[in-house]
């Protein structure tokens, strides 16, 4: 049961196998985040990030709390543009809380995905296009490693002009 896992407290490393478990733990991490959420993804997987439950949780979080920030790094923008994506729509409405950028040249072949909540809990997929990985709700050491990578990649990332102009 996912609800028993508490951000900042549950130190168990949970093996993930399947898109539903990845979606459910991503939602649980997001719902428990207080200040800062980062996401890396090849193309903002629709099953995980473009569903009603996830968007409702993210919208509620960024509109009800103060001083919150969501940063997203992605590889491919074309699926979001051709199919549409509600997370991109939310970005257009709330750019002060949500930033989406594309990996820069140095990290263009990065093929992992992760979600990190408040530098305490993480969900990590070693291969971004597979729904197999790990989640831990309290591992500040691993989160620091992910945060260091994310900061470097973010500093070298590119804005996505297409996301500012298209409408879903």
C-alpha positions as CSV (number, residue, x, y, z in Angstrom):
1,X,0.0,0.0,0.0
2,X,1.5,3.3,-1.1
3,X,-0.2,5.5,1.5
4,X,2.0,3.9,4.2
5,X,5.1,5.4,2.7
6,X,5.9,8.8,4.2
7,X,8.3,11.4,2.6
8,X,11.3,12.0,4.8
9,X,10.5,8.9,7.0
10,X,10.2,5.7,5.1
11,X,13.7,4.5,4.3
12,X,12.8,1.2,2.6
13,X,13.9,1.0,-1.1
14,X,11.0,-0.3,-3.1
15,X,11.5,-2.1,-6.4
16,X,9.2,-0.9,-9.1
17,X,8.0,-3.1,-12.0
18,X,5.2,-1.8,-14.1
19,X,3.8,1.5,-15.3
20,X,1.0,1.5,-12.7
21,X,3.5,1.3,-9.8
22,X,5.6,4.1,-11.3
23,X,2.5,6.2,-11.8
24,X,1.2,5.6,-8.3
25,X,4.6,6.3,-6.5
26,X,5.1,9.4,-8.6
27,X,1.7,10.6,-7.5
28,X,2.5,9.8,-3.9
29,X,5.8,11.6,-3.9
30,X,4.2,14.7,-5.5
31,X,1.3,14.7,-3.0
32,X,3.8,14.8,-0.1
33,X,6.2,17.4,-1.5
34,X,6.3,20.6,0.5
35,X,8.7,22.9,-1.4
36,X,10.6,21.5,-4.4
37,X,9.9,18.8,-7.0
38,X,12.2,17.9,-9.9
39,X,11.5,15.6,-12.8
40,X,13.7,14.2,-15.5
41,X,12.0,12.3,-18.3
42,X,12.6,11.4,-21.9
43,X,9.2,12.8,-23.0
44,X,6.9,13.3,-20.0
45,X,5.3,9.9,-20.1
46,X,1.6,10.3,-20.6
47,X,0.6,7.5,-18.3
48,X,2.6,9.0,-15.4
49,X,2.4,12.7,-15.9
50,X,-0.7,13.4,-18.1
51,X,-3.5,11.9,-16.1
52,X,-6.2,13.5,-14.1
53,X,-5.0,12.4,-10.6
54,X,-1.5,13.6,-11.2
55,X,-2.5,16.9,-12.7
56,X,-5.0,17.5,-9.9
57,X,-2.4,16.8,-7.2
58,X,0.2,19.0,-8.9
59,X,-2.2,21.9,-9.5
60,X,-3.4,21.7,-5.9
61,X,0.1,21.7,-4.6
62,X,1.4,24.6,-6.6
63,X,-1.6,26.8,-6.1
64,X,-2.2,26.2,-2.3
65,X,1.4,26.4,-1.1
66,X,3.8,29.4,-1.2
67,X,7.4,29.3,-2.3
68,X,7.1,26.1,-4.3
69,X,8.9,25.1,-7.4
70,X,8.7,22.4,-10.0
71,X,11.5,21.9,-12.4
72,X,11.3,19.5,-15.3
73,X,14.0,18.4,-17.8
74,X,13.0,16.4,-20.8
75,X,14.7,15.0,-23.9
76,X,12.0,15.0,-26.5
77,X,9.4,17.6,-26.9
78,X,7.7,16.4,-30.1
79,X,5.3,13.9,-28.4
80,X,4.1,16.6,-26.1
81,X,3.5,18.9,-29.0
82,X,1.9,16.4,-31.4
83,X,-0.3,14.6,-28.8
84,X,-0.7,17.5,-26.4
85,X,0.1,17.3,-22.7
86,X,-1.8,18.7,-19.7
87,X,1.5,19.2,-17.7
88,X,2.7,21.6,-20.5
89,X,-0.7,23.4,-20.3
90,X,-0.2,23.8,-16.5
91,X,3.3,25.2,-17.2
92,X,1.8,27.8,-19.5
93,X,-0.7,28.8,-16.8
94,X,1.7,28.8,-13.9
95,X,5.2,29.7,-15.2
96,X,6.2,31.2,-11.8
97,X,5.9,27.8,-10.2
98,X,6.7,25.4,-13.0
99,X,9.6,25.3,-15.4
100,X,10.2,22.9,-18.2
101,X,13.4,22.8,-20.2
102,X,15.2,20.5,-22.6
103,X,18.4,18.7,-21.8
104,X,21.4,20.5,-23.4
105,X,24.0,19.0,-25.7
106,X,26.1,17.5,-22.9
107,X,23.2,15.4,-21.6
108,X,21.3,14.8,-24.8
109,X,21.8,11.0,-24.5
110,X,20.9,10.8,-20.8
111,X,18.6,7.8,-20.7
112,X,17.4,7.7,-17.0
113,X,14.4,9.2,-15.4
114,X,13.7,10.4,-11.9
115,X,11.4,12.3,-9.7
116,X,12.8,13.9,-6.5
117,X,10.7,15.4,-3.8
118,X,12.2,18.0,-1.4
119,X,15.6,16.4,-1.7
120,X,14.3,13.6,0.6
121,X,12.6,11.0,-1.6
122,X,13.1,9.8,-5.1
123,X,11.8,7.5,-7.8
124,X,14.5,6.4,-10.3
125,X,14.3,4.5,-13.5
126,X,17.7,3.4,-14.8
127,X,16.3,3.2,-18.3
128,X,13.8,6.0,-18.9
129,X,11.6,4.1,-21.3
130,X,11.1,1.1,-19.0
131,X,8.9,1.0,-16.0
132,X,11.4,-0.7,-13.8
133,X,13.3,1.1,-11.0
134,X,13.3,2.0,-7.4
135,X,11.6,4.5,-5.1
136,X,12.6,5.5,-1.6
137,X,10.8,8.1,0.4
138,X,13.8,9.0,2.7
139,X,17.3,8.9,1.3
140,X,19.0,12.3,1.5
141,X,22.3,10.9,0.3
142,X,20.9,9.5,-3.0
143,X,18.8,12.6,-3.4
144,X,22.0,14.7,-3.1
145,X,23.5,12.7,-6.0
146,X,20.4,13.2,-8.1
147,X,20.3,16.9,-7.2
148,X,23.9,17.4,-8.1
149,X,23.3,15.9,-11.5
150,X,20.0,17.8,-12.0
151,X,21.7,21.1,-11.2
152,X,24.4,20.5,-13.7
153,X,22.0,19.4,-16.4
154,X,19.6,22.3,-15.6
155,X,22.4,24.8,-15.9
156,X,23.2,23.5,-19.3
157,X,19.6,23.0,-20.5
158,X,17.7,24.9,-23.1
159,X,14.4,26.7,-23.1
160,X,11.6,25.2,-25.1
161,X,10.1,28.0,-27.2
162,X,7.4,25.7,-28.6
163,X,6.0,25.1,-25.1
164,X,5.4,28.8,-24.6
165,X,3.4,29.3,-27.7
166,X,1.3,26.2,-28.5
167,X,-2.1,25.5,-26.9
168,X,-3.4,22.1,-26.0
